[in-house]
Amino acid sequence: MIPEMIKKNIANKMNDSKKNDFYEMEKCSKWIDAHNLNKVCLQFPDNLLSDSVEIALRLENYVNKKVYILGDTSYGSCCVDEIAAQHINADSIIHFGHACLNPTIRLPVFHVLPKQEIDIIEITNKFRLNFIDQFERILFFYDIAYAHKTESIYKILNPIYKNLIFTSLNCTSNVEFTDNKDNSSTIILGRCFKLDKEYKLEDYVAFFLGNDGRTFITLAMTISAKKWYYFDNNIIEYKILNTSWLKRRRFVVEKLKDAKVVAIVVATLGIKDYLKIITMIKDILKEKKKKSYILSVGKINPEKLANFPEIDAFVAITCPENEIFDSREFLKPILMPYEVELAFNISREYYTQYCMDFRQILPGGINYIDFKTSTDSDISLITGNLRNYDENASYINKMNTLVISNTSDIVAIGKAGAEFLNNRSWKGVEQRLGKDAVHAAEIGRYGLPNCYENEPILQKKNDE
């Protein structure tokens, strides 16, 4: 019989080997050595943080260098957190788990993509049964969890279909076959492809290897393919447009048109061109005579934004896979940059496709259109009031001006957040100089907040 101690050692070695393969220790160490990196940060999603210390120690043994763990992400696990890494002047990041693959601007990144098993024979057979025409133009997308299976699928389907294009991923990862190697490719939502000459996206059918989750919905809403299919529960399904979601988005666009004060919420500091889109949104709002503020509150939630009751609408600069646009818990509408253009750019028409990636509405993006605004007045579909009249025209260029009011309070000119604050009954901690009688300092409350020891009710009970 094999002693129990030997059995445990064998099991531990097997577990160690599986973890090394799962976290790609060898490929990570080769990437660090090849780029001569010294300060490497490891970014884990919440579900993998329990392994973070062990993996960091193992990687240190591989590379004989100190590595660091990013304990919490600034905005979301799918986005590379360059800001947190810069706190220790890191020179690189290794990102584990699901990733949105948004381009970064500061540090080199190595993605360790998750691996999910799938029956290659079954998926290829279902694909051939569904797409009978071997000359049909097809774009093949896939969830990053299936990237490690893509090469095998490509070898089976590529000889059969003459116009099948396999997309690649815009990253450097542990699955080299799927990494983008062509700088001339079109890049949308981290997916790279190069269409045949004289053909457009509308001429292709799109297929997604993965379920009907957030990644697929974001791709299907952004990329205007002729039809969209996805593979779920071993069945290829045709994507039916969610008209109720589009109706809700049309409603928030109308709310934005009615808004007088708009906040631009910066929910990313790492996605490339985020400063450009902020400037673009500010210019549009200024041209439409709307007061705008820029907010940075970290991860967006209803409680944080509820602290700004003077804001009529929020425009979120965030990752395309952020789910706040589907939430109904916010008190005020949350819009994406594309919807700002839908509201105010008369050159942009409503249609069923949506641009979830804000980089695509910037100059050079596939959804870019020259901005042209209308000065004609119209009627709000929500309030029935007249819009686009020049009530605030005299204030637009004076929003940075301060004046002294009759009550000796300094207030800002214009109908915006300052006026809202000035009219509130409670305005925060105030000095109230000359308004309250002078008296000696008194002892305040002390003890636990749920029952202060000098509460009048408690003192009365003690006296009795």
Tab-separated table of C-alpha atoms in Angstrom, residues 51-380:
chain	number	residue	atom	x	y	z
A	51	ASP	CA	-5.088	32.180	-5.514
A	52	SER	CA	-3.297	35.511	-5.968
A	53	VAL	CA	-0.672	35.188	-3.212
A	54	GLU	CA	0.252	31.634	-4.186
A	55	ILE	CA	0.543	32.530	-7.883
A	56	ALA	CA	2.627	35.619	-7.099
A	57	LEU	CA	5.068	33.551	-5.041
A	58	ARG	CA	5.341	30.934	-7.782
A	59	LEU	CA	5.968	33.556	-10.453
A	60	GLU	CA	8.654	35.156	-8.289
A	61	ASN	CA	10.423	31.796	-8.171
A	62	TYR	CA	10.204	31.560	-11.977
A	63	VAL	CA	11.604	35.005	-12.755
A	64	ASN	CA	13.604	35.668	-9.571
A	65	LYS	CA	12.000	39.132	-9.311
A	66	LYS	CA	9.499	40.813	-7.044
A	67	VAL	CA	5.894	40.932	-8.353
A	68	TYR	CA	2.910	42.829	-6.988
A	69	ILE	CA	-0.798	42.051	-6.631
A	70	LEU	CA	-3.504	44.576	-7.468
A	71	GLY	CA	-5.894	43.906	-4.594
A	72	ASP	CA	-8.810	45.916	-5.954
A	73	THR	CA	-9.649	47.376	-9.359
A	74	SER	CA	-10.515	51.030	-9.827
A	75	TYR	CA	-13.439	50.453	-12.209
A	76	GLY	CA	-13.922	46.821	-13.292
A	77	SER	CA	-12.158	43.462	-13.417
A	78	CYS	CA	-12.376	43.210	-17.197
A	79	CYS	CA	-10.427	46.483	-17.689
A	80	VAL	CA	-6.669	46.687	-17.200
A	81	ASP	CA	-6.065	48.877	-14.131
A	82	GLU	CA	-3.077	50.974	-15.169
A	83	ILE	CA	-3.803	53.649	-12.562
A	84	ALA	CA	-3.439	51.256	-9.623
A	85	ALA	CA	-0.259	49.820	-11.136
A	86	GLN	CA	1.271	53.281	-11.442
A	87	HIS	CA	1.037	53.744	-7.671
A	88	ILE	CA	4.187	51.615	-7.424
A	89	ASN	CA	5.652	52.820	-10.751
A	90	ALA	CA	5.050	49.422	-12.353
A	91	ASP	CA	6.393	48.811	-15.841
A	92	SER	CA	3.880	46.115	-16.868
A	93	ILE	CA	0.699	44.239	-15.960
A	94	ILE	CA	-0.337	40.613	-16.290
A	95	HIS	CA	-4.127	40.415	-16.475
A	96	PHE	CA	-5.892	37.151	-15.580
A	97	GLY	CA	-9.457	36.163	-16.439
A	98	HIS	CA	-12.126	37.689	-18.661
A	99	ALA	CA	-11.047	40.892	-20.431
A	100	CYS	CA	-12.856	43.496	-22.520
A	101	LEU	CA	-9.598	44.054	-24.495
A	102	ASN	CA	-9.914	47.840	-24.602
A	103	PRO	CA	-6.623	49.379	-25.793
A	104	THR	CA	-4.429	50.808	-23.033
A	105	ILE	CA	-2.140	53.829	-23.229
A	106	ARG	CA	0.529	53.567	-20.543
A	107	LEU	CA	1.880	50.067	-19.836
A	108	PRO	CA	2.499	46.823	-21.747
A	109	VAL	CA	-0.039	44.140	-20.835
A	110	PHE	CA	0.011	40.351	-21.058
A	111	HIS	CA	-3.407	38.661	-20.971
A	112	VAL	CA	-3.786	35.194	-19.496
A	113	LEU	CA	-7.101	34.252	-21.080
A	114	PRO	CA	-9.431	31.794	-19.353
A	115	LYS	CA	-9.910	28.374	-20.901
A	116	GLN	CA	-13.304	26.751	-21.255
A	117	GLU	CA	-13.687	23.342	-22.833
A	118	ILE	CA	-15.876	22.752	-25.886
A	119	ASP	CA	-16.443	19.839	-28.259
A	120	ILE	CA	-14.693	20.925	-31.468
A	121	ILE	CA	-16.253	18.200	-33.621
A	122	GLU	CA	-19.747	19.078	-32.459
A	123	ILE	CA	-19.378	22.832	-33.037
A	124	THR	CA	-17.874	22.379	-36.506
A	125	ASN	CA	-20.628	19.934	-37.501
A	126	LYS	CA	-23.345	22.311	-36.262
A	127	PHE	CA	-21.628	25.172	-38.103
A	128	ARG	CA	-21.628	23.245	-41.391
A	129	LEU	CA	-25.290	22.297	-40.986
A	130	ASN	CA	-26.312	25.895	-40.290
A	131	PHE	CA	-24.167	27.557	-42.983
A	132	ILE	CA	-24.713	25.379	-46.038
A	133	ASP	CA	-23.491	27.901	-48.606
A	134	GLN	CA	-19.713	27.488	-48.714
A	135	PHE	CA	-19.304	30.847	-50.483
A	136	GLU	CA	-21.256	32.883	-47.930
A	137	ARG	CA	-19.314	35.738	-46.349
A	138	ILE	CA	-18.978	34.994	-42.643
A	139	LEU	CA	-17.191	36.745	-39.777
A	140	PHE	CA	-16.222	34.314	-37.018
A	141	PHE	CA	-16.111	35.849	-33.511
A	142	TYR	CA	-15.558	34.000	-30.233
A	143	ASP	CA	-15.563	34.510	-26.512
A	144	ILE	CA	-12.011	34.805	-25.182
A	145	ALA	CA	-12.611	31.693	-23.058
A	146	TYR	CA	-12.642	29.682	-26.319
A	147	ALA	CA	-9.574	31.343	-27.831
A	148	HIS	CA	-7.433	28.277	-27.103
A	149	LYS	CA	-9.780	26.168	-29.313
A	150	THR	CA	-9.892	28.585	-32.235
A	151	GLU	CA	-6.844	27.242	-34.057
A	152	SER	CA	-8.311	23.730	-34.179
A	153	ILE	CA	-11.669	25.057	-35.430
A	154	TYR	CA	-9.900	27.195	-38.026
A	155	LYS	CA	-8.031	24.210	-39.461
A	156	ILE	CA	-11.317	22.333	-39.986
A	157	LEU	CA	-13.508	25.144	-41.373
A	158	ASN	CA	-11.042	27.235	-43.354
A	159	PRO	CA	-10.590	24.710	-46.220
A	160	ILE	CA	-14.388	24.380	-46.555
A	161	TYR	CA	-15.561	28.005	-46.563
A	162	LYS	CA	-14.044	30.298	-49.174
A	163	ASN	CA	-15.093	33.609	-47.581
A	164	LEU	CA	-14.834	32.792	-43.881
A	165	ILE	CA	-12.864	35.362	-41.835
A	166	PHE	CA	-11.644	34.420	-38.360
A	167	THR	CA	-11.230	37.473	-36.156
A	168	SER	CA	-8.232	37.905	-33.886
A	169	LEU	CA	-7.862	39.575	-30.475
A	170	ASN	CA	-6.234	42.963	-30.018
A	171	CYS	CA	-3.815	41.893	-27.298
A	172	THR	CA	-0.723	39.921	-26.376
A	173	SER	CA	-1.860	36.751	-24.671
A	174	ASN	CA	-1.119	33.169	-23.757
A	175	VAL	CA	-2.917	32.080	-26.972
A	176	GLU	CA	-0.594	33.403	-29.668
A	177	PHE	CA	-2.735	32.164	-32.574
A	178	THR	CA	-5.534	34.617	-31.714
A	179	ASP	CA	-3.315	37.687	-31.146
A	180	ASN	CA	-3.551	40.495	-33.697
A	181	LYS	CA	-0.520	40.625	-35.989
A	182	ASP	CA	-1.826	42.988	-38.694
A	183	ASN	CA	-1.673	46.717	-37.955
A	184	SER	CA	-3.971	47.479	-40.902
A	185	SER	CA	-6.880	45.486	-39.439
A	186	THR	CA	-10.148	47.062	-38.345
A	187	ILE	CA	-10.332	46.967	-34.541
A	188	ILE	CA	-13.721	47.026	-32.806
A	189	LEU	CA	-14.263	46.083	-29.157
A	190	GLY	CA	-10.917	44.297	-29.034
A	191	ARG	CA	-11.711	42.194	-32.126
A	192	CYS	CA	-9.584	42.583	-35.247
A	193	PHE	CA	-10.477	41.649	-38.813
A	194	LYS	CA	-9.778	42.676	-42.374
A	195	LEU	CA	-12.662	42.545	-44.840
A	196	ASP	CA	-12.294	41.639	-48.487
A	197	LYS	CA	-11.917	44.601	-50.810
A	198	GLU	CA	-15.118	46.307	-52.000
A	199	TYR	CA	-17.174	44.673	-49.229
A	200	LYS	CA	-18.679	46.206	-46.077
A	201	LEU	CA	-19.782	44.818	-42.720
A	202	GLU	CA	-23.380	44.788	-43.942
A	203	ASP	CA	-22.391	42.176	-46.557
A	204	TYR	CA	-21.317	39.633	-43.919
A	205	VAL	CA	-23.093	37.240	-41.600
A	206	ALA	CA	-21.569	37.190	-38.104
A	207	PHE	CA	-21.178	34.138	-35.877
A	208	PHE	CA	-20.181	34.238	-32.205
A	209	LEU	CA	-18.776	31.191	-30.421
A	210	GLY	CA	-20.217	31.772	-26.960
A	211	ASN	CA	-23.499	32.365	-25.157
A	212	ASP	CA	-25.918	35.270	-25.324
A	213	GLY	CA	-24.040	37.224	-22.650
A	214	ARG	CA	-22.726	40.743	-22.256
A	215	THR	CA	-19.803	40.315	-24.651
A	216	PHE	CA	-21.997	38.993	-27.447
A	217	ILE	CA	-24.686	41.657	-26.957
A	218	THR	CA	-22.062	44.411	-27.074
A	219	LEU	CA	-20.610	43.025	-30.304
A	220	ALA	CA	-23.999	42.451	-31.934
A	221	MET	CA	-25.220	45.956	-31.086
A	222	THR	CA	-22.035	47.606	-32.403
A	223	ILE	CA	-21.103	45.627	-35.522
A	224	SER	CA	-23.683	46.062	-38.255
A	225	ALA	CA	-23.529	42.600	-39.784
A	226	LYS	CA	-26.348	41.317	-41.997
A	227	LYS	CA	-27.336	38.683	-39.416
A	228	TRP	CA	-25.967	37.558	-36.058
A	229	TYR	CA	-25.771	33.984	-34.722
A	230	TYR	CA	-24.374	32.591	-31.487
A	231	PHE	CA	-23.620	29.118	-30.127
A	232	ASP	CA	-25.325	28.266	-26.831
A	233	ASN	CA	-26.234	24.923	-25.244
A	234	ASN	CA	-24.848	23.106	-28.297
A	235	ILE	CA	-27.308	24.941	-30.579
A	236	ILE	CA	-26.678	27.741	-33.060
A	237	GLU	CA	-29.266	30.452	-32.373
A	238	TYR	CA	-30.275	33.446	-34.484
A	239	LYS	CA	-30.099	36.743	-32.573
A	240	ILE	CA	-33.437	38.562	-32.387
A	241	LEU	CA	-33.221	42.292	-31.778
A	242	ASN	CA	-34.313	43.418	-28.305
A	243	THR	CA	-36.749	46.189	-29.236
A	244	SER	CA	-37.724	46.927	-25.622
A	245	TRP	CA	-34.089	47.836	-24.823
A	246	LEU	CA	-33.985	50.198	-27.805
A	247	LYS	CA	-37.224	51.854	-26.666
A	248	ARG	CA	-35.749	52.488	-23.216
A	249	ARG	CA	-32.656	54.011	-24.789
A	250	ARG	CA	-34.796	56.267	-26.991
A	251	PHE	CA	-36.516	57.477	-23.821
A	252	VAL	CA	-33.237	58.443	-22.072
A	253	VAL	CA	-32.119	60.261	-25.227
A	254	GLU	CA	-35.275	62.371	-24.998
A	255	LYS	CA	-34.516	63.002	-21.310
A	256	LEU	CA	-31.073	64.254	-22.313
A	257	LYS	CA	-32.625	66.699	-24.764
A	258	ASP	CA	-34.702	68.115	-21.893
A	259	ALA	CA	-31.760	68.292	-19.459
A	260	LYS	CA	-30.266	71.643	-18.484
A	261	VAL	CA	-27.394	70.346	-16.334
A	262	VAL	CA	-25.424	67.301	-17.523
A	263	ALA	CA	-22.574	65.508	-15.767
A	264	ILE	CA	-19.833	63.643	-17.640
A	265	VAL	CA	-18.923	60.730	-15.362
A	266	VAL	CA	-15.374	59.504	-15.968
A	267	ALA	CA	-15.437	55.781	-15.195
A	268	THR	CA	-12.159	54.911	-16.896
A	269	LEU	CA	-8.666	56.357	-16.830
A	270	GLY	CA	-7.016	53.653	-18.884
A	271	ILE	CA	-8.945	53.219	-22.141
A	272	LYS	CA	-7.215	54.904	-25.033
A	273	ASP	CA	-8.716	58.232	-26.213
A	274	TYR	CA	-10.904	58.730	-23.134
A	275	LEU	CA	-9.737	62.356	-22.909
A	276	LYS	CA	-10.734	62.966	-26.527
A	277	ILE	CA	-14.271	61.732	-25.976
A	278	ILE	CA	-14.620	63.885	-22.834
A	279	THR	CA	-13.592	66.967	-24.821
A	280	MET	CA	-15.977	66.042	-27.621
A	281	ILE	CA	-18.946	65.644	-25.227
A	282	LYS	CA	-18.127	68.941	-23.488
A	283	ASP	CA	-18.041	70.783	-26.823
A	284	ILE	CA	-21.384	69.296	-27.905
A	285	LEU	CA	-23.083	70.228	-24.626
A	286	LYS	CA	-21.653	73.739	-24.771
A	287	GLU	CA	-22.911	74.197	-28.313
A	288	LYS	CA	-26.370	73.060	-27.180
A	289	LYS	CA	-26.239	75.609	-24.311
A	290	LYS	CA	-26.223	73.025	-21.551
A	291	LYS	CA	-24.153	73.356	-18.397
A	292	SER	CA	-21.767	70.417	-17.911
A	293	TYR	CA	-19.715	69.100	-15.011
A	294	ILE	CA	-17.029	66.395	-14.967
A	295	LEU	CA	-17.292	63.827	-12.160
A	296	SER	CA	-14.896	61.068	-11.126
A	297	VAL	CA	-16.467	58.798	-8.505
A	298	GLY	CA	-14.709	55.467	-9.119
A	299	LYS	CA	-17.049	52.553	-9.725
A	300	ILE	CA	-20.464	53.933	-10.617
A	301	ASN	CA	-23.451	52.996	-8.462
A	302	PRO	CA	-26.869	54.591	-7.761
A	303	GLU	CA	-25.873	55.759	-4.264
A	304	LYS	CA	-22.900	57.796	-5.489
A	305	LEU	CA	-24.786	59.533	-8.279
A	306	ALA	CA	-27.749	60.245	-5.999
A	307	ASN	CA	-25.467	62.722	-4.203
A	308	PHE	CA	-25.841	65.051	-7.194
A	309	PRO	CA	-29.579	65.879	-7.305
A	310	GLU	CA	-28.923	69.043	-9.335
A	311	ILE	CA	-27.811	66.917	-12.319
A	312	ASP	CA	-30.530	66.137	-14.858
A	313	ALA	CA	-28.613	63.446	-16.801
A	314	PHE	CA	-25.279	61.613	-16.648
A	315	VAL	CA	-23.041	60.653	-19.572
A	316	ALA	CA	-20.771	57.736	-18.604
A	317	ILE	CA	-17.312	57.375	-20.160
A	318	THR	CA	-16.768	53.726	-19.380
A	319	CYS	CA	-16.015	50.238	-20.634
A	320	PRO	CA	-18.454	49.050	-23.355
A	321	GLU	CA	-19.229	45.949	-21.286
A	322	ASN	CA	-20.347	47.951	-18.253
A	323	GLU	CA	-23.872	46.931	-17.244
A	324	ILE	CA	-24.963	50.298	-15.829
A	325	PHE	CA	-26.794	51.077	-19.090
A	326	ASP	CA	-29.182	48.181	-18.375
A	327	SER	CA	-29.803	49.130	-14.743
A	328	ARG	CA	-33.086	50.714	-13.657
A	329	GLU	CA	-31.910	51.632	-10.151
A	330	PHE	CA	-30.453	55.050	-10.995
A	331	LEU	CA	-32.557	58.101	-10.175
A	332	LYS	CA	-31.430	59.985	-13.278
A	333	PRO	CA	-30.790	58.658	-16.815
A	334	ILE	CA	-27.331	57.242	-17.621
A	335	LEU	CA	-26.272	57.707	-21.236
A	336	MET	CA	-23.373	56.619	-23.397
A	337	PRO	CA	-21.414	59.056	-25.626
A	338	TYR	CA	-23.065	57.682	-28.752
A	339	GLU	CA	-26.458	58.720	-27.378
A	340	VAL	CA	-25.259	62.298	-26.924
A	341	GLU	CA	-24.718	62.372	-30.670
A	342	LEU	CA	-28.102	60.760	-31.286
A	343	ALA	CA	-29.667	63.569	-29.288
A	344	PHE	CA	-27.849	66.543	-30.782
A	345	ASN	CA	-26.193	65.570	-34.081
A	346	ILE	CA	-28.821	65.906	-36.822
A	347	SER	CA	-26.462	64.132	-39.227
A	348	ARG	CA	-26.755	60.924	-37.201
A	349	GLU	CA	-29.890	58.900	-37.785
A	350	TYR	CA	-31.572	56.364	-35.506
A	351	TYR	CA	-31.145	52.757	-36.528
A	352	THR	CA	-31.112	49.381	-34.867
A	353	GLN	CA	-27.321	49.154	-34.457
A	354	TYR	CA	-25.772	50.895	-31.454
A	355	CYS	CA	-22.184	52.052	-30.979
A	356	MET	CA	-21.152	50.793	-27.547
A	357	ASP	CA	-17.461	51.593	-28.114
A	358	PHE	CA	-17.020	55.362	-27.731
A	359	ARG	CA	-13.765	55.284	-29.713
A	360	GLN	CA	-15.724	54.472	-32.871
A	361	ILE	CA	-17.544	57.840	-32.910
A	362	LEU	CA	-14.251	59.768	-32.781
A	363	PRO	CA	-12.536	60.888	-36.014
A	364	GLY	CA	-11.196	57.759	-37.718
A	365	GLY	CA	-13.774	55.433	-36.114
A	366	ILE	CA	-16.192	53.375	-38.196
A	367	ASN	CA	-19.185	55.294	-36.775
A	368	TYR	CA	-17.744	58.802	-37.032
A	369	ILE	CA	-19.998	61.468	-38.585
A	370	ASP	CA	-19.313	65.211	-38.765
A	371	PHE	CA	-21.256	67.006	-36.046
A	372	LYS	CA	-24.036	69.285	-37.212
A	373	THR	CA	-26.521	70.775	-34.791
A	374	SER	CA	-29.955	72.252	-35.304
A	375	THR	CA	-30.979	75.646	-33.948
A	376	ASP	CA	-34.671	75.081	-34.624
A	377	SER	CA	-36.998	74.912	-31.630
A	378	ASP	CA	-38.941	71.704	-31.036
A	379	ILE	CA	-41.404	70.229	-28.560
A	380	SER	CA	-40.324	67.773	-25.848
